[in-house]
Each structure stands twice: as structure tokens, then as C-alpha cells.
Amino acid sequence: MTASPLAEQIAQKLRRDILRGKLAPGDPIKERDNAVDLGVSRTPLREAVRILAKEGLVQLRPARSPIVADPSLKEVRDAVMVLKALEILSGELACREASDAEIAEIRDLSERHLALSETAEGDALIELFEIDMAFHTAIARASHNPALAETHAAYLARMWRQRYLSAVQRRARERVRTQHENIVRGLETRDPARVGTEIDAHLSALIVNLTRLFELRESGRDLTTNEKDIE
Amino acid sequence: MTASPLAEQIAQKLRRDILRGKLAPGDPIKERDNAVDLGVSRTPLREAVRILAKEGLVQLRPARSPIVADPSLKEVRDAVMVLKALEILSGELACREASDAEIAEIRDLSERHLALSETAEGDALIELFEIDMAFHTAIARASHNPALAETHAAYLARMWRQRYLSAVQRRARERVRTQHENIVRGLETRDPARVGTEIDAHLSALIVNLTRLFELRESGRDLTTNEKDIE
DNA sequence: CGTTTGAATCTGGTATACCAAAAAATTCTT
DNA sequence: AAGAATTTTTTGGTATACCAGATTCAAACG
């Protein structure tokens, strides 16, 4: 028995397609078409779509094709607020619960991020970003609260694309570097209040940056929407 | 087209069965058996099980029947901590975002809870408890942050049974009444700090109470496990 | 030429049939 | 009689076939 990795596998593939922009917001995800494309049956693909729907990456509509979610600014801000609360809790708990090894690992991620951040361009940006995500995920796991880590991961996944667009900017990269460093320092000194403050600052800055991105998007031509629907 | 209410319908039925204790923690949920019992096919039942799994009510195991989750004390405490963070955020946001009507509705729920709390016994306890849940849900919705409300609801659902066992106790009922009142006062005066503090106290007390319940359960015979497996 | 109506088609929802892996039971061996 | 190996059964995973609602496009009517 294969323990149903297939649905999860498909979900993973779709997730990447969505986040990389291959599947643009608003695009329909038709059960039949995608199933034959991937060479699988509709059943597991259907299940995969449900998984993504729970994560908020796709939107189910009654009697309609599911579509790739296209969150509004408010929705993104709402999600970041929740993420912030979750991550602050993670950081505070991590101060108490994390092992030294775990904190060392977080520092390591921070430094790898630092090293890559200055030079990265093109495809390396994706790697940079994945390290960024791993950094935050590691903090959530260091809370030793699996439920928290899981929910945190779900929110992170949901906003992957938005965060990616934000993190890629040069000016944001500078800021992220120092903020990550501050968070690590707080963890190393096991200072929950400081960690909370730093994470708060970090994610508050993210909200500001995302807001700016959305405003840019509304004026000027679009960075996130693909051009295919103009064809 | 029926917009797939079937799976959701089944999930709802199973959820109630689990929470009322008809399906005890550890019980397997076999696809075939339950499907024929409910007179539906395996496909929607399977989907329903996945929904409950995402909510944390059932536990999927590779190559095994899913079983009704039987959370340990640590897991419950972990979940309540997350719930607390979510609910504090809800309360703080509600102070800023909620309409007067929404706050009035929350007060109404608090008062209905109060009225029922003193006299309720037997089946009325379920109604009492549903009002309790509605109270907390209303606060989450009053945050005007749908993502937050949804995640909060998921955590609430996950711990329905534990909270039920806690809320039914006479001594807990007394405490809950005054704490609800305090939260409402904070909302009415639009005082985020106070609301945060009160919710914190409320849920911290819940953790204490749940811990006590678990200790009781470990000594003496079991209140939550049904007796069927001794047959 | 515009509007309306109906049929063809596309979509997701549901049921069922089949397969492989894991548990359980039985039997064969020692 | 005890243990191990094999066979049988049970379970979930996957594919496929069928159904009903919704959309859309076209033709006919005003």
C-alpha cells in the first residue's frame, strides 16, 4: 500500500506551480485536464486540490472549477497578522523550549541567508527564499509545539507567493538580514520579550512592504498576473 | 450538481459522533463499514475523513484505518496555547473593528450562557456548551479577519470534546461566567489590553482545569474512554 | 439585429470495481 | 505444544464509469 503519497505528491507539484507563477491567480484547475496532464486519475488529483484549498492556495467554488486563489490586499494583511501572532508565540516558546542545537541551526540558516542575500540573482533567488522560509519554519519547530508549527507552516505556504515577491526586492533584502540577526540574538539570549518584539517588527515591516507592492501593482502594469489571458 | 455537501454532511455527522463520545478516542473509522452504515459510497466518506483529519479530530495512519484522535495532555495544552494566541489577537482586533451590534451580540451570548449556566443539567449541558462555543466564535468573527476566524474555529473544533468535559464541571461553570463577563466589558469599553488580559486568564484557567481532568483520568477509571474495548 | 430559449458540452460529484500491502489466522514444521 | 511461514482476509489507494447541474453557443423568433 502506498499510503497515499500520490495526492500529496500532486499537491506539492501544484503548489510549486502556483508559487512560481506558472499557474497564475485566477487560473482554473480543472480536474480532468490536470489529471490527464499529470498522468494520474481524477481521484488523487481531486484530493490534492482539497489539500491546497485547505491551505488557502486554491479556492473551491460550488459547481465551478477551483481556481488559484488571488488574495486581495486585505486578505494578505489579515493572513500576515495571524502569522505574526503565531510566530511571536513560536519565538517566545522557543526561548524556553528549544535546545541549543536547534538555536544553532537557526543561526546557521540565518547566516546562509546572509551570505546568499548579497549576491543572489535569478534562479538563486528561489534558493535564497527557501532558506528564508526554512528560517521561519525552524523557529516554529523550535517551539516544540507541533500544532503551532503545523499551523504556522500552513500560513507560510499560503503566502509563499506574496512573500516571494516581497523578499526578492533588493531593499527588502537588506532589512531582512538585520532583522533575522536580531531575532537570532534574542533566541540565543533566551529573551522572549526581545524575540517577540523583533518578530513583530519583522512581520510588521513585511505588511508595509506588501502594501507597497499591491499599490505598485494597481498602478502600472501587473507583476503578478501572467499575460496569458490577453492572448 | 450538489456542490459536494455530502462530504461536508458526513464530516458533520462524524464530528458530532466523535464529540458526543459515540465514537471514542482510539476507535477506528473504517472506510467501507462506515460508508455502508451511512448508505453512501466510500468516496465522499473518504473525503469527510480527510476533512476531519485536517481539523485534528481523526488521525490518519499509513496503511491503517484512521482512528479517532486521542490527544495527550501535552497535545491539548499545545493546542490551547495556540488557541489562546489566536483568541487574544481576535479580541484585540475586535476592539478596533467590531461594530456595536456585534459586541451587543456577544454580550447577548454571554447573558444567555449566564442564564443557562446555573440551572443546566443533562442534555441542556450540550446547549449550554454550544452557547459557550458560539461566544468565542463570535469574538473571532468580530475581528473582521476571516482567516483568523477560520483558524480559530478549527482549533475550537479540535478541542470540542476536551472543552466539553471541562465546561460541564460545576466549579468551572462559575469561573467561566465571570470571565466571560470581564471579556465583554473589555470589548464594550474597546480596551484591547484588558480584553487580551482577560482572554489570557480565561484560557490559562482552561489549561489548568484540563490538566486536572487528565490527572483525574489517569488515576481512577476513565471518564472519556468508552468501555467497549473491555468486552 | 437583438433577444431568448434549448440543446450540446463541459464540469465536478458520486458510485463502483480493482489492486497492493499489511494484519490476522491457520497450518506445517520442529 | 510452540514457533515460524504461508495463506487468507481486511484495509486503504487508485482508476474508471456514470450522473446531474451549469455554462455556453447557436439557432430561431420577435
Short mmCIF file of C-alpha atoms (C1' of nucleotides) in Angstrom, two decimals:
data_model
loop_
_atom_site.label_atom_id
_atom_site.label_comp_id
_atom_site.label_asym_id
_atom_site.label_seq_id
_atom_site.Cartn_x
_atom_site.Cartn_y
_atom_site.Cartn_z
CA MET A 1 0.00 0.00 0.00
CA THR A 2 1.34 3.37 -0.89
CA ALA A 3 -0.06 5.38 1.99
CA SER A 4 -1.38 7.94 -0.46
CA PRO A 5 1.71 9.88 -1.20
CA LEU A 6 0.27 10.41 -4.64
CA ALA A 7 -2.20 13.07 -3.61
CA GLU A 8 0.45 14.76 -1.52
CA GLN A 9 2.88 14.50 -4.39
CA ILE A 10 0.42 16.10 -6.75
CA ALA A 11 -0.35 18.78 -4.21
CA GLN A 12 3.34 19.51 -3.94
CA LYS A 13 3.68 19.85 -7.67
CA LEU A 14 0.67 22.12 -7.98
CA ARG A 15 1.90 24.14 -5.04
CA ARG A 16 5.20 24.80 -6.72
CA ASP A 17 3.48 25.66 -9.98
CA ILE A 18 1.27 28.14 -8.22
CA LEU A 19 4.03 29.70 -6.21
CA ARG A 20 6.40 30.01 -9.10
CA GLY A 21 3.68 31.69 -11.05
CA LYS A 22 3.24 29.01 -13.67
CA LEU A 23 -0.32 28.79 -12.50
CA ALA A 24 -1.45 32.37 -12.18
CA PRO A 25 -4.02 33.64 -9.71
CA GLY A 26 -7.46 33.16 -11.17
CA ASP A 27 -6.47 30.22 -13.34
CA PRO A 28 -8.92 27.35 -13.16
CA ILE A 29 -7.72 23.95 -12.07
CA LYS A 30 -9.85 21.51 -13.97
CA GLU A 31 -9.95 18.03 -12.57
CA ARG A 32 -9.95 16.18 -15.85
CA ASP A 33 -7.39 18.23 -17.73
CA ASN A 34 -4.84 18.35 -14.96
CA ALA A 35 -5.38 14.69 -14.20
CA VAL A 36 -4.52 13.59 -17.73
CA ASP A 37 -1.67 16.10 -17.87
CA LEU A 38 -0.10 14.54 -14.83
CA GLY A 39 -0.97 11.04 -15.95
CA VAL A 40 -3.00 10.24 -12.88
CA SER A 41 -6.61 9.64 -12.19
CA ARG A 42 -9.03 12.29 -11.09
CA THR A 43 -9.39 10.84 -7.62
CA PRO A 44 -5.97 11.69 -6.20
CA LEU A 45 -5.87 14.95 -8.11
CA ARG A 46 -9.16 15.87 -6.58
CA GLU A 47 -7.78 15.10 -3.18
CA ALA A 48 -4.73 17.24 -3.88
CA VAL A 49 -6.94 20.16 -4.80
CA ARG A 50 -8.74 19.79 -1.49
CA ILE A 51 -5.47 19.89 0.34
CA LEU A 52 -4.49 23.10 -1.40
CA ALA A 53 -7.91 24.53 -0.71
CA LYS A 54 -7.43 23.93 3.00
CA GLU A 55 -4.14 25.72 2.73
CA GLY A 56 -5.83 28.62 1.05
CA LEU A 57 -3.89 28.37 -2.18
CA VAL A 58 -6.88 27.49 -4.28
CA GLN A 59 -10.45 28.48 -3.93
CA LEU A 60 -13.29 26.00 -4.30
CA ARG A 61 -16.45 27.25 -5.85
CA PRO A 62 -19.73 25.38 -5.86
CA ALA A 63 -20.39 23.93 -9.27
CA ARG A 64 -17.30 25.53 -10.76
CA SER A 65 -13.70 24.75 -11.40
CA PRO A 66 -11.50 25.51 -8.46
CA ILE A 67 -9.31 28.49 -9.21
CA VAL A 68 -5.93 29.59 -8.00
CA ALA A 69 -6.54 31.99 -5.16
CA ASP A 70 -5.96 35.66 -5.86
CA PRO A 71 -5.94 37.22 -2.43
CA SER A 72 -6.77 40.86 -2.00
CA LEU A 73 -4.53 43.16 -0.04
CA LYS A 74 -6.81 42.88 2.94
CA GLU A 75 -6.71 39.12 2.84
CA VAL A 76 -2.94 39.12 2.71
CA ARG A 77 -2.71 41.57 5.56
CA ASP A 78 -5.16 39.53 7.58
CA ALA A 79 -3.10 36.43 7.00
CA VAL A 80 0.14 38.15 7.94
CA MET A 81 -1.42 39.32 11.17
CA VAL A 82 -2.27 35.77 12.09
CA LEU A 83 1.15 34.65 11.00
CA LYS A 84 2.66 37.30 13.21
CA ALA A 85 0.74 36.13 16.25
CA LEU A 86 1.74 32.54 15.57
CA GLU A 87 5.35 33.37 15.04
CA ILE A 88 5.64 35.56 18.09
CA LEU A 89 4.24 32.73 20.16
CA SER A 90 6.70 30.39 18.49
CA GLY A 91 9.61 32.63 19.30
CA GLU A 92 8.59 33.06 22.91
CA LEU A 93 8.12 29.35 23.40
CA ALA A 94 11.36 28.61 21.60
CA CYS A 95 13.25 30.69 24.13
CA ARG A 96 12.07 28.29 26.78
CA GLU A 97 11.90 25.02 24.90
CA ALA A 98 14.47 25.00 22.16
CA SER A 99 17.68 23.07 22.53
CA ASP A 100 20.97 24.81 21.94
CA ALA A 101 21.41 22.72 18.84
CA GLU A 102 18.13 23.96 17.44
CA ILE A 103 19.08 27.55 18.04
CA ALA A 104 22.43 26.91 16.44
CA GLU A 105 20.63 25.55 13.42
CA ILE A 106 18.52 28.68 13.23
CA ARG A 107 21.65 30.80 13.38
CA ASP A 108 23.13 28.70 10.63
CA LEU A 109 20.12 29.32 8.41
CA SER A 110 20.35 33.00 9.16
CA GLU A 111 23.99 33.06 8.11
CA ARG A 112 23.45 31.09 4.98
CA HIS A 113 20.69 33.53 4.16
CA LEU A 114 23.03 36.41 4.82
CA ALA A 115 25.73 35.02 2.58
CA LEU A 116 23.40 34.38 -0.30
CA SER A 117 21.39 37.53 0.12
CA GLU A 118 24.04 39.89 -1.14
CA THR A 119 24.85 38.15 -4.35
CA ALA A 120 21.80 36.17 -5.31
CA GLU A 121 20.12 36.85 -8.63
CA GLY A 122 17.86 34.96 -10.99
CA ASP A 123 17.18 31.38 -10.06
CA ALA A 124 19.32 31.63 -6.95
CA LEU A 125 16.62 33.91 -5.60
CA ILE A 126 14.39 30.92 -5.18
CA GLU A 127 17.04 29.21 -3.13
CA LEU A 128 17.51 32.35 -1.09
CA PHE A 129 13.84 32.47 -0.47
CA GLU A 130 13.65 28.84 0.52
CA ILE A 131 16.29 29.46 3.14
CA ASP A 132 14.27 32.40 4.37
CA MET A 133 11.23 30.18 4.74
CA ALA A 134 13.32 27.48 6.41
CA PHE A 135 14.49 30.04 8.93
CA HIS A 136 10.97 30.86 9.99
CA THR A 137 9.90 27.25 9.93
CA ALA A 138 12.81 26.30 12.15
CA ILE A 139 11.71 28.83 14.74
CA ALA A 140 8.20 27.45 14.70
CA ARG A 141 9.51 23.93 15.16
CA ALA A 142 11.80 25.06 17.95
CA SER A 143 8.71 25.95 19.95
CA HIS A 144 8.29 22.20 20.46
CA ASN A 145 4.61 22.70 19.82
CA PRO A 146 3.72 20.58 16.80
CA ALA A 147 0.25 22.05 16.39
CA LEU A 148 1.72 25.51 16.33
CA ALA A 149 4.41 24.52 13.87
CA GLU A 150 1.86 22.96 11.58
CA THR A 151 -0.49 25.89 11.56
CA HIS A 152 2.41 28.25 11.10
CA ALA A 153 3.61 26.23 8.15
CA ALA A 154 0.15 26.36 6.62
CA TYR A 155 0.09 30.14 6.79
CA LEU A 156 3.57 30.39 5.43
CA ALA A 157 2.61 28.21 2.48
CA ARG A 158 -0.48 30.22 1.86
CA MET A 159 1.54 33.37 1.42
CA TRP A 160 4.54 31.90 -0.26
CA ARG A 161 3.94 33.78 -3.45
CA GLN A 162 3.31 37.12 -1.82
CA ARG A 163 6.32 36.77 0.38
CA TYR A 164 8.41 35.71 -2.54
CA LEU A 165 7.53 38.82 -4.47
CA SER A 166 8.37 40.85 -1.43
CA ALA A 167 11.58 39.13 -0.44
CA VAL A 168 13.08 39.39 -3.88
CA GLN A 169 13.29 43.12 -3.72
CA ARG A 170 16.72 44.50 -3.09
CA ARG A 171 15.71 46.98 -0.47
CA ALA A 172 13.75 44.38 1.46
CA ARG A 173 16.70 42.02 1.47
CA GLU A 174 18.82 44.47 3.36
CA ARG A 175 16.22 44.90 6.06
CA VAL A 176 15.51 41.18 6.38
CA ARG A 177 19.15 40.44 7.04
CA THR A 178 19.43 42.65 10.09
CA GLN A 179 16.05 41.62 11.42
CA HIS A 180 16.89 37.96 11.17
CA GLU A 181 20.09 38.62 13.04
CA ASN A 182 18.18 40.41 15.79
CA ILE A 183 15.79 37.51 16.17
CA VAL A 184 18.65 35.05 16.44
CA ARG A 185 20.33 37.16 19.08
CA GLY A 186 17.13 37.18 21.09
CA LEU A 187 16.87 33.42 20.87
CA GLU A 188 20.48 32.94 21.88
CA THR A 189 19.99 35.05 24.96
CA ARG A 190 16.69 33.27 25.63
CA ASP A 191 14.91 36.57 25.88
CA PRO A 192 11.24 36.02 24.98
CA ALA A 193 10.28 39.68 25.14
CA ARG A 194 13.02 40.67 22.77
CA VAL A 195 12.29 37.86 20.37
CA GLY A 196 8.65 38.83 20.38
CA THR A 197 9.47 42.44 19.65
CA GLU A 198 11.86 41.59 16.85
CA ILE A 199 9.49 39.18 15.16
CA ASP A 200 6.76 41.75 15.47
CA ALA A 201 8.98 44.33 13.78
CA HIS A 202 9.98 41.89 11.09
CA LEU A 203 6.45 40.94 10.11
CA SER A 204 5.11 44.44 10.52
CA ALA A 205 7.70 45.55 8.00
CA LEU A 206 6.52 42.76 5.75
CA ILE A 207 2.99 44.13 5.89
CA VAL A 208 4.22 47.57 4.92
CA ASN A 209 6.21 46.16 2.06
CA LEU A 210 3.35 44.05 0.80
CA THR A 211 1.06 47.02 0.91
CA ARG A 212 3.53 48.96 -1.21
CA LEU A 213 3.72 46.08 -3.66
CA PHE A 214 -0.02 45.97 -4.02
CA GLU A 215 -0.18 49.67 -4.67
CA LEU A 216 2.50 49.32 -7.30
CA ARG A 217 0.54 46.53 -8.84
CA GLU A 218 -2.61 48.58 -9.08
CA SER A 219 -0.97 51.37 -10.89
CA GLY A 220 1.37 50.41 -13.71
CA ARG A 221 1.17 47.05 -15.33
CA ASP A 222 0.94 43.95 -13.41
CA LEU A 223 3.79 41.99 -11.91
CA THR A 224 1.87 39.04 -10.59
CA THR A 225 -0.76 38.37 -13.20
CA ASN A 226 0.53 36.42 -16.13
CA GLU A 227 -0.14 37.69 -19.58
CA LYS A 228 -1.77 34.64 -20.96
CA ASP A 229 -5.31 35.90 -20.62
CA ILE A 230 -4.61 38.72 -23.05
CA GLU A 231 -3.86 36.38 -25.85
CA MET B 1 -24.79 19.48 -9.12
CA THR B 2 -24.80 19.28 -5.40
CA ALA B 3 -21.64 21.25 -4.68
CA SER B 4 -20.42 18.36 -2.58
CA PRO B 5 -22.31 18.97 0.59
CA LEU B 6 -22.30 15.23 1.03
CA ALA B 7 -18.73 15.01 2.25
CA GLU B 8 -19.29 18.01 4.48
CA GLN B 9 -22.53 16.49 5.70
CA ILE B 10 -20.81 13.24 6.55
CA ALA B 11 -18.00 15.12 8.22
CA GLN B 12 -20.53 16.98 10.32
CA LYS B 13 -22.19 13.75 11.38
CA LEU B 14 -18.91 12.11 12.28
CA ARG B 15 -17.82 15.23 14.09
CA ARG B 16 -20.88 15.16 16.29
CA ASP B 17 -20.46 11.47 16.93
CA ILE B 18 -16.89 11.99 17.98
CA LEU B 19 -17.59 14.96 20.16
CA ARG B 20 -20.54 13.41 21.90
CA GLY B 21 -18.41 10.40 22.63
CA LYS B 22 -20.34 7.96 20.47
CA LEU B 23 -17.09 7.42 18.67
CA ALA B 24 -14.49 7.12 21.37
CA PRO B 25 -10.87 8.17 21.07
CA GLY B 26 -8.91 5.34 19.51
CA ASP B 27 -11.86 3.92 17.62
CA PRO B 28 -11.05 3.10 14.01
CA ILE B 29 -13.05 4.69 11.24
CA LYS B 30 -13.14 2.11 8.52
CA GLU B 31 -14.00 3.41 5.11
CA ARG B 32 -16.11 0.52 3.97
CA ASP B 33 -18.07 -0.10 7.15
CA ASN B 34 -18.94 3.48 7.81
CA ALA B 35 -19.78 4.04 4.19
CA VAL B 36 -22.37 1.28 4.09
CA ASP B 37 -23.65 2.31 7.51
CA LEU B 38 -24.35 5.78 6.25
CA GLY B 39 -25.60 4.50 2.95
CA VAL B 40 -23.07 6.40 0.90
CA SER B 41 -20.12 5.45 -1.20
CA ARG B 42 -16.59 5.31 0.06
CA THR B 43 -15.53 8.32 -1.99
CA PRO B 44 -17.34 11.08 -0.07
CA LEU B 45 -16.79 9.32 3.21
CA ARG B 46 -13.12 9.23 2.48
CA GLU B 47 -13.19 12.94 1.77
CA ALA B 48 -15.01 13.55 5.02
CA VAL B 49 -12.33 11.69 6.92
CA ARG B 50 -9.69 13.88 5.32
CA ILE B 51 -11.56 16.97 6.41
CA LEU B 52 -11.66 15.73 9.98
CA ALA B 53 -8.00 14.81 9.79
CA LYS B 54 -7.13 18.37 8.83
CA GLU B 55 -9.11 19.52 11.81
CA GLY B 56 -7.18 17.17 14.01
CA LEU B 57 -10.17 15.13 15.10
CA VAL B 58 -9.01 11.97 13.46
CA GLN B 59 -5.57 10.68 12.85
CA LEU B 60 -4.50 9.18 9.56
CA ARG B 61 -2.07 6.33 9.68
CA PRO B 62 -0.25 4.94 6.69
CA ALA B 63 -1.79 1.66 5.65
CA ARG B 64 -4.14 1.62 8.62
CA SER B 65 -7.62 2.65 9.49
CA PRO B 66 -7.86 6.25 10.55
CA ILE B 67 -8.65 6.44 14.22
CA VAL B 68 -10.39 8.99 16.36
CA ALA B 69 -7.70 11.18 17.81
CA ASP B 70 -6.85 10.67 21.43
CA PRO B 71 -4.74 13.68 22.27
CA SER B 72 -2.30 13.54 25.10
CA LEU B 73 -2.24 16.20 27.78
CA LYS B 74 0.69 17.86 26.09
CA GLU B 75 -1.10 17.97 22.77
CA VAL B 76 -4.15 19.51 24.33
CA ARG B 77 -2.07 22.08 26.15
CA ASP B 78 -0.20 22.88 22.99
CA ALA B 79 -3.43 23.39 21.15
CA VAL B 80 -4.87 25.60 23.87
CA MET B 81 -1.78 27.76 23.74
CA VAL B 82 -2.30 28.34 20.06
CA LEU B 83 -5.97 28.92 20.64
CA LYS B 84 -5.08 31.47 23.28
CA ALA B 85 -2.82 33.39 20.94
CA LEU B 86 -5.47 33.37 18.25
CA GLU B 87 -8.20 34.44 20.57
CA ILE B 88 -6.20 37.23 22.15
CA LEU B 89 -5.49 38.57 18.70
CA SER B 90 -9.18 38.26 17.89
CA GLY B 91 -10.16 40.18 20.97
CA GLU B 92 -7.67 42.95 20.34
CA LEU B 93 -8.73 43.33 16.75
CA ALA B 94 -12.38 43.17 17.71
CA CYS B 95 -11.90 46.20 19.94
CA ARG B 96 -10.93 48.15 16.87
CA GLU B 97 -13.01 46.53 14.19
CA ALA B 98 -16.21 45.19 15.67
CA SER B 99 -19.48 47.04 15.20
CA ASP B 100 -21.57 47.91 18.23
CA ALA B 101 -24.12 45.39 17.03
CA GLU B 102 -21.54 42.65 17.02
CA ILE B 103 -20.46 43.44 20.53
CA ALA B 104 -24.08 43.53 21.61
CA GLU B 105 -24.50 40.07 20.14
CA ILE B 106 -21.50 38.86 22.11
CA ARG B 107 -23.00 40.29 25.26
CA ASP B 108 -26.24 38.56 24.43
CA LEU B 109 -24.49 35.22 24.13
CA SER B 110 -22.73 35.83 27.40
CA GLU B 111 -26.03 36.51 29.13
CA ARG B 112 -27.77 33.53 27.64
CA HIS B 113 -24.85 31.49 28.83
CA LEU B 114 -25.15 33.01 32.25
CA ALA B 115 -28.85 32.25 32.50
CA LEU B 116 -28.47 28.66 31.43
CA SER B 117 -25.30 28.03 33.36
CA GLU B 118 -26.88 27.97 36.79
CA THR B 119 -29.65 25.53 36.09
CA ALA B 120 -28.48 23.39 33.21
CA GLU B 121 -28.24 19.65 33.65
CA GLY B 122 -28.21 16.61 31.40
CA ASP B 123 -28.90 17.31 27.76
CA ALA B 124 -29.19 21.02 28.38
CA LEU B 125 -25.48 20.95 29.09
CA ILE B 126 -24.87 20.44 25.42
CA GLU B 127 -26.88 23.54 24.65
CA LEU B 128 -25.01 25.43 27.32
CA PHE B 129 -21.80 24.37 25.81
CA GLU B 130 -22.84 25.30 22.31
CA ILE B 131 -23.57 28.80 23.54
CA ASP B 132 -20.14 28.88 25.13
CA MET B 133 -18.56 27.96 21.82
CA ALA B 134 -20.72 30.49 19.99
CA PHE B 135 -19.47 33.15 22.36
CA HIS B 136 -15.87 32.51 21.47
CA THR B 137 -16.64 32.13 17.80
CA ALA B 138 -18.46 35.44 17.80
CA ILE B 139 -15.40 37.18 19.17
CA ALA B 140 -13.23 35.65 16.49
CA ARG B 141 -15.65 36.78 13.80
CA ALA B 142 -15.81 40.24 15.30
CA SER B 143 -12.13 40.63 14.50
CA HIS B 144 -13.24 41.05 10.88
CA ASN B 145 -10.36 38.83 9.92
CA PRO B 146 -11.84 35.81 8.15
CA ALA B 147 -8.60 33.84 8.10
CA LEU B 148 -8.26 34.31 11.82
CA ALA B 149 -11.86 33.33 12.44
CA GLU B 150 -11.47 30.21 10.37
CA THR B 151 -8.29 29.03 12.04
CA HIS B 152 -9.74 29.81 15.42
CA ALA B 153 -12.83 27.78 14.59
CA ALA B 154 -10.65 24.88 13.54
CA TYR B 155 -8.85 24.85 16.86
CA LEU B 156 -12.08 25.17 18.74
CA ALA B 157 -13.48 22.20 16.87
CA ARG B 158 -10.39 20.18 17.51
CA MET B 159 -10.79 20.57 21.24
CA TRP B 160 -14.54 20.47 21.41
CA ARG B 161 -14.56 17.27 23.38
CA GLN B 162 -11.90 18.30 25.86
CA ARG B 163 -13.54 21.62 26.43
CA TYR B 164 -16.88 19.96 26.80
CA LEU B 165 -15.62 17.72 29.55
CA SER B 166 -14.13 20.74 31.23
CA ALA B 167 -17.03 23.10 30.83
CA VAL B 168 -19.54 20.69 32.25
CA GLN B 169 -17.97 20.76 35.66
CA ARG B 170 -19.86 22.78 38.20
CA ARG B 171 -16.84 24.58 39.57
CA ALA B 172 -15.66 25.55 36.12
CA ARG B 173 -19.05 26.96 35.22
CA GLU B 174 -18.85 29.51 37.98
CA ARG B 175 -15.48 30.74 36.84
CA VAL B 176 -16.42 30.86 33.18
CA ARG B 177 -19.38 33.11 33.92
CA THR B 178 -17.36 35.86 35.50
CA GLN B 179 -14.57 35.60 32.97
CA HIS B 180 -16.95 35.92 30.07
CA GLU B 181 -18.43 38.95 31.69
CA ASN B 182 -14.99 40.52 32.04
CA ILE B 183 -14.21 39.92 28.39
CA VAL B 184 -17.47 41.52 27.32
CA ARG B 185 -16.75 44.54 29.49
CA GLY B 186 -13.39 44.93 27.86
CA LEU B 187 -14.93 44.77 24.42
CA GLU B 188 -17.60 47.28 25.31
CA THR B 189 -15.01 49.75 26.51
CA ARG B 190 -12.90 48.95 23.44
CA ASP B 191 -9.91 48.27 25.61
CA PRO B 192 -7.60 45.85 23.76
CA ALA B 193 -5.16 45.42 26.61
CA ARG B 194 -7.89 44.47 29.02
CA VAL B 195 -9.54 42.10 26.57
CA GLY B 196 -6.20 40.47 25.96
CA THR B 197 -5.56 40.03 29.64
CA GLU B 198 -8.99 38.62 30.32
CA ILE B 199 -8.88 36.16 27.47
CA ASP B 200 -5.45 35.13 28.60
CA ALA B 201 -6.75 34.48 32.08
CA HIS B 202 -9.75 32.62 30.75
CA LEU B 203 -7.77 30.23 28.63
CA SER B 204 -4.97 29.85 31.13
CA ALA B 205 -7.60 28.70 33.60
CA LEU B 206 -8.83 26.27 30.99
CA ILE B 207 -5.37 24.78 30.74
CA VAL B 208 -5.23 24.32 34.50
CA ASN B 209 -8.61 22.70 34.52
CA LEU B 210 -7.80 20.39 31.66
CA THR B 211 -4.61 19.34 33.38
CA ARG B 212 -6.60 18.46 36.45
CA LEU B 213 -9.03 16.46 34.37
CA PHE B 214 -6.26 14.48 32.80
CA GLU B 215 -4.76 13.68 36.15
CA LEU B 216 -8.14 12.52 37.36
CA ARG B 217 -8.45 10.39 34.32
CA GLU B 218 -5.14 8.70 34.87
CA SER B 219 -5.95 7.68 38.36
CA GLY B 220 -9.37 6.11 38.86
CA ARG B 221 -11.27 4.72 35.95
CA ASP B 222 -11.69 6.56 32.80
CA LEU B 223 -14.28 9.18 32.05
CA THR B 224 -13.53 9.63 28.40
CA THR B 225 -12.76 6.19 27.14
CA ASN B 226 -15.80 4.11 26.48
CA GLU B 227 -15.92 0.66 27.91
CA LYS B 228 -16.41 -1.23 24.73
CA ASP B 229 -12.85 -2.35 24.32
CA ILE B 230 -13.01 -4.32 27.54
CA GLU B 231 -15.70 -6.59 26.23
"C1'" DC C 1 -30.23 42.93 -35.48
"C1'" DG C 2 -31.11 41.74 -30.75
"C1'" DT C 3 -33.05 38.59 -27.54
"C1'" DT C 4 -34.44 34.36 -25.91
"C1'" DT C 5 -34.58 29.56 -25.50
"C1'" DG C 6 -32.95 25.00 -25.87
"C1'" DA C 7 -29.61 21.56 -26.76
"C1'" DA C 8 -24.85 20.14 -26.68
"C1'" DT C 9 -20.97 20.06 -23.83
"C1'" DC C 10 -18.11 20.74 -20.02
"C1'" DT C 11 -17.70 20.43 -15.09
"C1'" DG C 12 -17.49 18.42 -10.68
"C1'" DG C 13 -19.91 14.85 -7.59
"C1'" DT C 14 -20.72 10.06 -6.66
"C1'" DA C 15 -20.57 5.12 -7.04
"C1'" DT C 16 -18.11 1.03 -8.01
"C1'" DA C 17 -14.56 -2.08 -9.37
"C1'" DC C 18 -9.84 -3.43 -8.96
"C1'" DC C 19 -5.16 -3.59 -6.87
"C1'" DA C 20 -1.48 -3.94 -3.48
"C1'" DA C 21 0.08 -4.01 1.13
"C1'" DA C 22 -0.44 -5.22 5.81
"C1'" DA C 23 -2.71 -8.00 9.57
"C1'" DA C 24 -4.53 -11.98 11.10
"C1'" DA C 25 -5.26 -16.67 11.16
"C1'" DT C 26 -4.13 -21.21 10.08
"C1'" DT C 27 -1.22 -24.83 9.16
"C1'" DC C 28 3.02 -27.07 8.83
"C1'" DT C 29 7.34 -27.99 10.91
"C1'" DT C 30 10.34 -28.86 14.63
"C1'" DA D 1 3.00 -27.72 22.02
"C1'" DA D 2 5.44 -23.69 20.33
"C1'" DG D 3 7.10 -21.07 16.66
"C1'" DA D 4 7.52 -19.75 12.02
"C1'" DA D 5 5.97 -19.44 7.47
"C1'" DT D 6 2.27 -19.12 4.36
"C1'" DT D 7 -2.23 -18.20 3.02
"C1'" DT D 8 -6.39 -15.72 3.66
"C1'" DT D 9 -8.74 -11.65 4.70
"C1'" DT D 10 -9.18 -6.96 5.60
"C1'" DT D 11 -7.93 -2.30 4.55
"C1'" DG D 12 -6.95 1.76 2.13
"C1'" DG D 13 -5.32 3.65 -2.53
"C1'" DT D 14 -6.35 4.29 -7.33
"C1'" DA D 15 -8.73 4.18 -11.67
"C1'" DT D 16 -12.85 4.43 -14.20
"C1'" DA D 17 -17.61 4.84 -15.34
"C1'" DC D 18 -21.84 7.31 -14.72
"C1'" DC D 19 -24.84 11.20 -13.20
"C1'" DA D 20 -26.67 15.90 -12.70
"C1'" DG D 21 -26.20 20.74 -12.70
"C1'" DA D 22 -24.24 24.79 -15.05
"C1'" DT D 23 -22.46 27.15 -18.83
"C1'" DT D 24 -22.33 28.37 -23.36
"C1'" DC D 25 -23.24 28.72 -28.00
"C1'" DA D 26 -26.32 28.63 -31.71
"C1'" DA D 27 -30.49 28.86 -33.93
"C1'" DA D 28 -34.98 30.58 -34.21
"C1'" DC D 29 -38.16 34.03 -33.21
"C1'" DG D 30 -39.60 38.79 -32.40
#
